[in-house]
Amino acid sequence: LSLITFTASFNASLYAQNLCLGSDTTICAGSAITIEVCPNTADTNVVFLNNLTTINLGDDQYSGIIPIGFSFTFYGNTYTQCLISSNGYISFNTNTAGGFSPWNINAAVPNPALPRNTIMGPWQDYNPAAFGSNGIVGYTTIGSAPNRRFVVIYKDMFMFGTQQEGCSAIVLHETSNEIEVFLDEKPVVAWNNGAAIEATHNNPGNAATVVPGRNFPTQWTASLDGQRWTPNGSNNYTVSPIPYRAYVLSNGPTMWQTTTGATINTNTPVLNITPNPTGGSNQIGYFINYSSCAVANLFTSDTTWVTVNNVTVSANGIDDICSAGIG
């Protein structure tokens, strides 16, 4: 009779795991995992918008009154509602709801003759009613108090008189009252002398905080660009560049990919996968490539790295001494 001893060696979870995109994990070979774009993760660089409310706007039109979802302070005044312009900005002056939204940019801000009490992200002449346009204007409030975000997006919007597109997101932050603007793509077109302004503009029209180089009459372009306005006292802001963050429609042009070069056919913020590294490595990475408005270079999200361990088992036999090794 022999005594058989088994030793199993592994260092991984035997159970399916759920983790946020950008987090890393170690698993056993053959285990399934779920990778999710977590909308409330502060440092994620891609945010899926699953509950977007879209707005049907004509050319040069303000929306109806839109709820922000929380109290937001702008140049010392607190608001819970706003208007969304078809021309790339939001206004806190709700008395013009549903009315004409100015398009002609003929002076620099600050200027009381230009749209006041606005966040220009950027202000430029879009035409969402253009024939053949697949443009989307929409909004949603995401996250949990006291750190909610009100997000307004312009996706694949034709510039007036052209088939060139602009894409941007304006984000208002609860509590901090910070403002962020992310430009997927901002081209220059011949119409309106290529004018566009990226700025905040107060209600009297005597103060504005402009992204350097992005005021009238300068012609400028941007892609995969981020800017943040931080309150500096009750009636002023400082503006600074920040890393681009993609605010993505859940049914948008999004691709999950792997570091081994594979593309996974799903357009959702959740990926269910059984990792299988190749090429002699025990690691594989999963990430999202995203593009809108025909941006030349795809935007790449955070990467989740998965280490896959194989379980090894060794067996040793020891003769039974009492039976002289016969059994």
PDB file of N, CA and C in Angstrom, residues 124-196:
ATOM      1  N   GLN A 124     -20.489  77.839 -31.566  1.00  0.00           N
ATOM      2  CA  GLN A 124     -20.233  77.852 -33.001  1.00  0.00           C
ATOM      3  C   GLN A 124     -21.533  77.495 -33.701  1.00  0.00           C
ATOM      4  N   ASP A 125     -21.598  77.740 -34.981  1.00  0.00           N
ATOM      5  CA  ASP A 125     -22.874  77.604 -35.690  1.00  0.00           C
ATOM      6  C   ASP A 125     -23.075  76.175 -36.174  1.00  0.00           C
ATOM      7  N   TYR A 126     -23.755  75.381 -35.331  1.00  0.00           N
ATOM      8  CA  TYR A 126     -24.186  74.044 -35.726  1.00  0.00           C
ATOM      9  C   TYR A 126     -25.515  74.128 -36.474  1.00  0.00           C
ATOM     10  N   ASN A 127     -25.842  73.043 -37.173  1.00  0.00           N
ATOM     11  CA  ASN A 127     -27.172  72.932 -37.777  1.00  0.00           C
ATOM     12  C   ASN A 127     -27.688  71.511 -37.569  1.00  0.00           C
ATOM     13  N   PRO A 128     -28.319  71.239 -36.418  1.00  0.00           N
ATOM     14  CA  PRO A 128     -28.807  69.878 -36.157  1.00  0.00           C
ATOM     15  C   PRO A 128     -29.927  69.453 -37.092  1.00  0.00           C
ATOM     16  N   ALA A 129     -30.556  70.424 -37.786  1.00  0.00           N
ATOM     17  CA  ALA A 129     -31.647  70.099 -38.703  1.00  0.00           C
ATOM     18  C   ALA A 129     -31.151  69.825 -40.120  1.00  0.00           C
ATOM     19  N   ALA A 130     -29.833  69.831 -40.332  1.00  0.00           N
ATOM     20  CA  ALA A 130     -29.296  69.649 -41.680  1.00  0.00           C
ATOM     21  C   ALA A 130     -29.681  68.284 -42.229  1.00  0.00           C
ATOM     22  N   PHE A 131     -30.028  68.258 -43.523  1.00  0.00           N
ATOM     23  CA  PHE A 131     -30.381  67.003 -44.184  1.00  0.00           C
ATOM     24  C   PHE A 131     -29.189  66.059 -44.153  1.00  0.00           C
ATOM     25  N   GLY A 132     -29.447  64.832 -43.736  1.00  0.00           N
ATOM     26  CA  GLY A 132     -28.396  63.838 -43.704  1.00  0.00           C
ATOM     27  C   GLY A 132     -27.587  63.824 -42.430  1.00  0.00           C
ATOM     28  N   SER A 133     -27.874  64.769 -41.522  1.00  0.00           N
ATOM     29  CA  SER A 133     -27.121  64.803 -40.268  1.00  0.00           C
ATOM     30  C   SER A 133     -27.611  63.714 -39.319  1.00  0.00           C
ATOM     31  N   ASN A 134     -26.675  63.024 -38.711  1.00  0.00           N
ATOM     32  CA  ASN A 134     -27.003  62.055 -37.660  1.00  0.00           C
ATOM     33  C   ASN A 134     -26.696  62.626 -36.285  1.00  0.00           C
ATOM     34  N   GLY A 135     -26.633  63.943 -36.211  1.00  0.00           N
ATOM     35  CA  GLY A 135     -26.235  64.605 -34.985  1.00  0.00           C
ATOM     36  C   GLY A 135     -27.196  64.371 -33.835  1.00  0.00           C
ATOM     37  N   ILE A 136     -26.637  64.338 -32.633  1.00  0.00           N
ATOM     38  CA  ILE A 136     -27.415  64.123 -31.418  1.00  0.00           C
ATOM     39  C   ILE A 136     -27.080  65.229 -30.430  1.00  0.00           C
ATOM     40  N   VAL A 137     -28.118  65.835 -29.869  1.00  0.00           N
ATOM     41  CA  VAL A 137     -27.979  66.736 -28.732  1.00  0.00           C
ATOM     42  C   VAL A 137     -28.745  66.098 -27.581  1.00  0.00           C
ATOM     43  N   GLY A 138     -28.114  65.980 -26.426  1.00  0.00           N
ATOM     44  CA  GLY A 138     -28.803  65.339 -25.319  1.00  0.00           C
ATOM     45  C   GLY A 138     -28.180  65.686 -23.985  1.00  0.00           C
ATOM     46  N   TYR A 139     -28.846  65.235 -22.927  1.00  0.00           N
ATOM     47  CA  TYR A 139     -28.360  65.532 -21.581  1.00  0.00           C
ATOM     48  C   TYR A 139     -28.733  64.403 -20.631  1.00  0.00           C
ATOM     49  N   THR A 140     -28.028  64.339 -19.511  1.00  0.00           N
ATOM     50  CA  THR A 140     -28.339  63.395 -18.443  1.00  0.00           C
ATOM     51  C   THR A 140     -27.623  63.849 -17.183  1.00  0.00           C
ATOM     52  N   THR A 141     -28.090  63.382 -16.040  1.00  0.00           N
ATOM     53  CA  THR A 141     -27.422  63.604 -14.766  1.00  0.00           C
ATOM     54  C   THR A 141     -26.967  62.250 -14.243  1.00  0.00           C
ATOM     55  N   ILE A 142     -25.687  62.136 -13.917  1.00  0.00           N
ATOM     56  CA  ILE A 142     -25.128  60.851 -13.498  1.00  0.00           C
ATOM     57  C   ILE A 142     -24.474  60.981 -12.128  1.00  0.00           C
ATOM     58  N   GLY A 143     -24.235  59.845 -11.489  1.00  0.00           N
ATOM     59  CA  GLY A 143     -23.565  59.825 -10.210  1.00  0.00           C
ATOM     60  C   GLY A 143     -24.527  59.963  -9.042  1.00  0.00           C
ATOM     61  N   SER A 144     -23.970  60.102  -7.852  1.00  0.00           N
ATOM     62  CA  SER A 144     -24.745  60.187  -6.614  1.00  0.00           C
ATOM     63  C   SER A 144     -24.355  61.439  -5.847  1.00  0.00           C
ATOM     64  N   ALA A 145     -25.333  62.024  -5.154  1.00  0.00           N
ATOM     65  CA  ALA A 145     -25.068  63.206  -4.335  1.00  0.00           C
ATOM     66  C   ALA A 145     -24.020  62.873  -3.276  1.00  0.00           C
ATOM     67  N   PRO A 146     -23.114  63.784  -2.973  1.00  0.00           N
ATOM     68  CA  PRO A 146     -23.044  65.179  -3.452  1.00  0.00           C
ATOM     69  C   PRO A 146     -22.076  65.369  -4.616  1.00  0.00           C
ATOM     70  N   ASN A 147     -21.883  64.320  -5.420  1.00  0.00           N
ATOM     71  CA  ASN A 147     -20.898  64.380  -6.510  1.00  0.00           C
ATOM     72  C   ASN A 147     -21.512  64.045  -7.860  1.00  0.00           C
ATOM     73  N   ARG A 148     -22.727  64.540  -8.087  1.00  0.00           N
ATOM     74  CA  ARG A 148     -23.371  64.283  -9.376  1.00  0.00           C
ATOM     75  C   ARG A 148     -22.776  65.164 -10.474  1.00  0.00           C
ATOM     76  N   ARG A 149     -22.989  64.710 -11.719  1.00  0.00           N
ATOM     77  CA  ARG A 149     -22.545  65.458 -12.887  1.00  0.00           C
ATOM     78  C   ARG A 149     -23.708  65.617 -13.858  1.00  0.00           C
ATOM     79  N   PHE A 150     -23.914  66.850 -14.308  1.00  0.00           N
ATOM     80  CA  PHE A 150     -24.881  67.129 -15.366  1.00  0.00           C
ATOM     81  C   PHE A 150     -24.101  67.214 -16.666  1.00  0.00           C
ATOM     82  N   VAL A 151     -24.463  66.362 -17.629  1.00  0.00           N
ATOM     83  CA  VAL A 151     -23.689  66.230 -18.864  1.00  0.00           C
ATOM     84  C   VAL A 151     -24.563  66.611 -20.056  1.00  0.00           C
ATOM     85  N   VAL A 152     -24.066  67.520 -20.875  1.00  0.00           N
ATOM     86  CA  VAL A 152     -24.698  67.877 -22.153  1.00  0.00           C
ATOM     87  C   VAL A 152     -23.744  67.466 -23.258  1.00  0.00           C
ATOM     88  N   ILE A 153     -24.242  66.729 -24.245  1.00  0.00           N
ATOM     89  CA  ILE A 153     -23.366  66.287 -25.329  1.00  0.00           C
ATOM     90  C   ILE A 153     -23.890  66.739 -26.682  1.00  0.00           C
ATOM     91  N   TYR A 154     -22.954  67.022 -27.547  1.00  0.00           N
ATOM     92  CA  TYR A 154     -23.197  67.278 -28.970  1.00  0.00           C
ATOM     93  C   TYR A 154     -22.366  66.244 -29.726  1.00  0.00           C
ATOM     94  N   LYS A 155     -23.018  65.337 -30.440  1.00  0.00           N
ATOM     95  CA  LYS A 155     -22.295  64.276 -31.128  1.00  0.00           C
ATOM     96  C   LYS A 155     -22.621  64.289 -32.613  1.00  0.00           C
ATOM     97  N   ASP A 156     -21.561  64.275 -33.431  1.00  0.00           N
ATOM     98  CA  ASP A 156     -21.693  64.163 -34.894  1.00  0.00           C
ATOM     99  C   ASP A 156     -22.616  65.234 -35.459  1.00  0.00           C
ATOM    100  N   MET A 157     -22.404  66.474 -35.011  1.00  0.00           N
ATOM    101  CA  MET A 157     -23.234  67.602 -35.437  1.00  0.00           C
ATOM    102  C   MET A 157     -22.597  68.300 -36.633  1.00  0.00           C
ATOM    103  N   PHE A 158     -23.376  68.487 -37.717  1.00  0.00           N
ATOM    104  CA  PHE A 158     -22.870  69.225 -38.869  1.00  0.00           C
ATOM    105  C   PHE A 158     -22.711  70.701 -38.519  1.00  0.00           C
ATOM    106  N   MET A 159     -21.577  71.274 -38.909  1.00  0.00           N
ATOM    107  CA  MET A 159     -21.419  72.717 -38.867  1.00  0.00           C
ATOM    108  C   MET A 159     -22.286  73.315 -39.977  1.00  0.00           C
ATOM    109  N   PHE A 160     -22.824  74.497 -39.749  1.00  0.00           N
ATOM    110  CA  PHE A 160     -23.759  75.084 -40.710  1.00  0.00           C
ATOM    111  C   PHE A 160     -23.102  75.229 -42.089  1.00  0.00           C
ATOM    112  N   GLY A 161     -23.834  74.785 -43.109  1.00  0.00           N
ATOM    113  CA  GLY A 161     -23.384  74.931 -44.485  1.00  0.00           C
ATOM    114  C   GLY A 161     -22.331  73.939 -44.919  1.00  0.00           C
ATOM    115  N   THR A 162     -22.004  72.950 -44.060  1.00  0.00           N
ATOM    116  CA  THR A 162     -20.979  71.974 -44.400  1.00  0.00           C
ATOM    117  C   THR A 162     -21.427  70.597 -43.937  1.00  0.00           C
ATOM    118  N   GLN A 163     -20.621  69.601 -44.275  1.00  0.00           N
ATOM    119  CA  GLN A 163     -20.796  68.270 -43.704  1.00  0.00           C
ATOM    120  C   GLN A 163     -19.631  67.923 -42.791  1.00  0.00           C
ATOM    121  N   GLN A 164     -18.912  68.938 -42.338  1.00  0.00           N
ATOM    122  CA  GLN A 164     -17.910  68.735 -41.297  1.00  0.00           C
ATOM    123  C   GLN A 164     -18.620  68.709 -39.950  1.00  0.00           C
ATOM    124  N   GLU A 165     -18.117  67.881 -39.063  1.00  0.00           N
ATOM    125  CA  GLU A 165     -18.815  67.636 -37.811  1.00  0.00           C
ATOM    126  C   GLU A 165     -18.041  68.161 -36.618  1.00  0.00           C
ATOM    127  N   GLY A 166     -18.796  68.490 -35.582  1.00  0.00           N
ATOM    128  CA  GLY A 166     -18.216  68.834 -34.294  1.00  0.00           C
ATOM    129  C   GLY A 166     -18.797  67.934 -33.223  1.00  0.00           C
ATOM    130  N   CYS A 167     -18.007  67.624 -32.209  1.00  0.00           N
ATOM    131  CA  CYS A 167     -18.446  66.769 -31.105  1.00  0.00           C
ATOM    132  C   CYS A 167     -17.872  67.308 -29.808  1.00  0.00           C
ATOM    133  N   SER A 168     -18.736  67.454 -28.801  1.00  0.00           N
ATOM    134  CA  SER A 168     -18.251  67.977 -27.530  1.00  0.00           C
ATOM    135  C   SER A 168     -19.154  67.531 -26.393  1.00  0.00           C
ATOM    136  N   ALA A 169     -18.657  67.706 -25.160  1.00  0.00           N
ATOM    137  CA  ALA A 169     -19.435  67.446 -23.952  1.00  0.00           C
ATOM    138  C   ALA A 169     -19.171  68.565 -22.960  1.00  0.00           C
ATOM    139  N   ILE A 170     -20.245  69.079 -22.343  1.00  0.00           N
ATOM    140  CA  ILE A 170     -20.155  70.082 -21.284  1.00  0.00           C
ATOM    141  C   ILE A 170     -20.605  69.400 -19.998  1.00  0.00           C
ATOM    142  N   VAL A 171     -19.784  69.493 -18.944  1.00  0.00           N
ATOM    143  CA  VAL A 171     -20.050  68.770 -17.705  1.00  0.00           C
ATOM    144  C   VAL A 171     -20.049  69.751 -16.534  1.00  0.00           C
ATOM    145  N   LEU A 172     -21.153  69.778 -15.774  1.00  0.00           N
ATOM    146  CA  LEU A 172     -21.258  70.590 -14.564  1.00  0.00           C
ATOM    147  C   LEU A 172     -21.139  69.674 -13.349  1.00  0.00           C
ATOM    148  N   HIS A 173     -20.325  70.066 -12.377  1.00  0.00           N
ATOM    149  CA  HIS A 173     -20.078  69.247 -11.197  1.00  0.00           C
ATOM    150  C   HIS A 173     -20.802  69.798  -9.983  1.00  0.00           C
ATOM    151  N   GLU A 174     -21.538  68.932  -9.316  1.00  0.00           N
ATOM    152  CA  GLU A 174     -22.191  69.292  -8.062  1.00  0.00           C
ATOM    153  C   GLU A 174     -21.129  69.547  -6.988  1.00  0.00           C
ATOM    154  N   THR A 175     -21.458  70.435  -6.052  1.00  0.00           N
ATOM    155  CA  THR A 175     -20.649  70.773  -4.877  1.00  0.00           C
ATOM    156  C   THR A 175     -19.432  71.633  -5.236  1.00  0.00           C
ATOM    157  N   SER A 176     -18.556  71.144  -6.105  1.00  0.00           N
ATOM    158  CA  SER A 176     -17.368  71.930  -6.455  1.00  0.00           C
ATOM    159  C   SER A 176     -17.702  73.062  -7.413  1.00  0.00           C
ATOM    160  N   ASN A 177     -18.831  72.944  -8.136  1.00  0.00           N
ATOM    161  CA  ASN A 177     -19.259  73.922  -9.142  1.00  0.00           C
ATOM    162  C   ASN A 177     -18.226  74.092 -10.254  1.00  0.00           C
ATOM    163  N   GLU A 178     -17.389  73.073 -10.443  1.00  0.00           N
ATOM    164  CA  GLU A 178     -16.450  73.098 -11.556  1.00  0.00           C
ATOM    165  C   GLU A 178     -17.182  72.811 -12.870  1.00  0.00           C
ATOM    166  N   ILE A 179     -16.592  73.274 -13.945  1.00  0.00           N
ATOM    167  CA  ILE A 179     -17.123  73.072 -15.295  1.00  0.00           C
ATOM    168  C   ILE A 179     -16.033  72.408 -16.123  1.00  0.00           C
ATOM    169  N   GLU A 180     -16.404  71.407 -16.886  1.00  0.00           N
ATOM    170  CA  GLU A 180     -15.462  70.778 -17.802  1.00  0.00           C
ATOM    171  C   GLU A 180     -16.056  70.749 -19.207  1.00  0.00           C
ATOM    172  N   VAL A 181     -15.202  70.952 -20.192  1.00  0.00           N
ATOM    173  CA  VAL A 181     -15.596  70.829 -21.597  1.00  0.00           C
ATOM    174  C   VAL A 181     -14.599  69.898 -22.270  1.00  0.00           C
ATOM    175  N   PHE A 182     -15.143  68.889 -22.957  1.00  0.00           N
ATOM    176  CA  PHE A 182     -14.317  67.920 -23.675  1.00  0.00           C
ATOM    177  C   PHE A 182     -14.671  67.975 -25.158  1.00  0.00           C
ATOM    178  N   LEU A 183     -13.666  68.209 -25.980  1.00  0.00           N
ATOM    179  CA  LEU A 183     -13.863  68.300 -27.423  1.00  0.00           C
ATOM    180  C   LEU A 183     -13.313  67.048 -28.085  1.00  0.00           C
ATOM    181  N   ASP A 184     -14.226  66.231 -28.646  1.00  0.00           N
ATOM    182  CA  ASP A 184     -13.770  65.109 -29.458  1.00  0.00           C
ATOM    183  C   ASP A 184     -13.106  65.651 -30.717  1.00  0.00           C
ATOM    184  N   GLU A 185     -13.818  66.593 -31.336  1.00  0.00           N
ATOM    185  CA  GLU A 185     -13.320  67.165 -32.588  1.00  0.00           C
ATOM    186  C   GLU A 185     -13.949  68.532 -32.791  1.00  0.00           C
ATOM    187  N   LYS A 186     -13.129  69.521 -33.093  1.00  0.00           N
ATOM    188  CA  LYS A 186     -13.603  70.867 -33.396  1.00  0.00           C
ATOM    189  C   LYS A 186     -12.851  71.376 -34.620  1.00  0.00           C
ATOM    190  N   PRO A 187     -13.498  71.358 -35.811  1.00  0.00           N
ATOM    191  CA  PRO A 187     -12.834  71.816 -37.025  1.00  0.00           C
ATOM    192  C   PRO A 187     -13.036  73.324 -37.251  1.00  0.00           C
ATOM    193  N   VAL A 188     -12.369  73.844 -38.257  1.00  0.00           N
ATOM    194  CA  VAL A 188     -12.605  75.201 -38.749  1.00  0.00           C
ATOM    195  C   VAL A 188     -13.305  75.092 -40.090  1.00  0.00           C
ATOM    196  N   VAL A 189     -14.398  75.855 -40.266  1.00  0.00           N
ATOM    197  CA  VAL A 189     -15.119  75.873 -41.541  1.00  0.00           C
ATOM    198  C   VAL A 189     -15.160  77.303 -42.052  1.00  0.00           C
ATOM    199  N   ALA A 190     -15.479  77.457 -43.343  1.00  0.00           N
ATOM    200  CA  ALA A 190     -15.469  78.782 -43.957  1.00  0.00           C
ATOM    201  C   ALA A 190     -16.609  79.660 -43.445  1.00  0.00           C
ATOM    202  N   TRP A 191     -17.753  79.050 -43.126  1.00  0.00           N
ATOM    203  CA  TRP A 191     -18.915  79.815 -42.684  1.00  0.00           C
ATOM    204  C   TRP A 191     -18.618  80.608 -41.414  1.00  0.00           C
ATOM    205  N   ASN A 192     -19.183  81.808 -41.342  1.00  0.00           N
ATOM    206  CA  ASN A 192     -19.037  82.655 -40.149  1.00  0.00           C
ATOM    207  C   ASN A 192     -17.566  82.955 -39.860  1.00  0.00           C
ATOM    208  N   ASN A 193     -16.766  82.976 -40.937  1.00  0.00           N
ATOM    209  CA  ASN A 193     -15.325  83.251 -40.843  1.00  0.00           C
ATOM    210  C   ASN A 193     -14.601  82.278 -39.903  1.00  0.00           C
ATOM    211  N   GLY A 194     -15.156  81.074 -39.769  1.00  0.00           N
ATOM    212  CA  GLY A 194     -14.524  80.065 -38.942  1.00  0.00           C
ATOM    213  C   GLY A 194     -14.530  80.392 -37.459  1.00  0.00           C
ATOM    214  N   ALA A 195     -15.437  81.279 -37.030  1.00  0.00           N
ATOM    215  CA  ALA A 195     -15.418  81.754 -35.651  1.00  0.00           C
ATOM    216  C   ALA A 195     -15.982  80.719 -34.683  1.00  0.00           C
ATOM    217  N   ALA A 196     -15.395  80.641 -33.510  1.00  0.00           N
ATOM    218  CA  ALA A 196     -15.872  79.804 -32.411  1.00  0.00           C
ATOM    219  C   ALA A 196     -15.246  80.327 -31.126  1.00  0.00           C
TER     220      ALA A 196
END
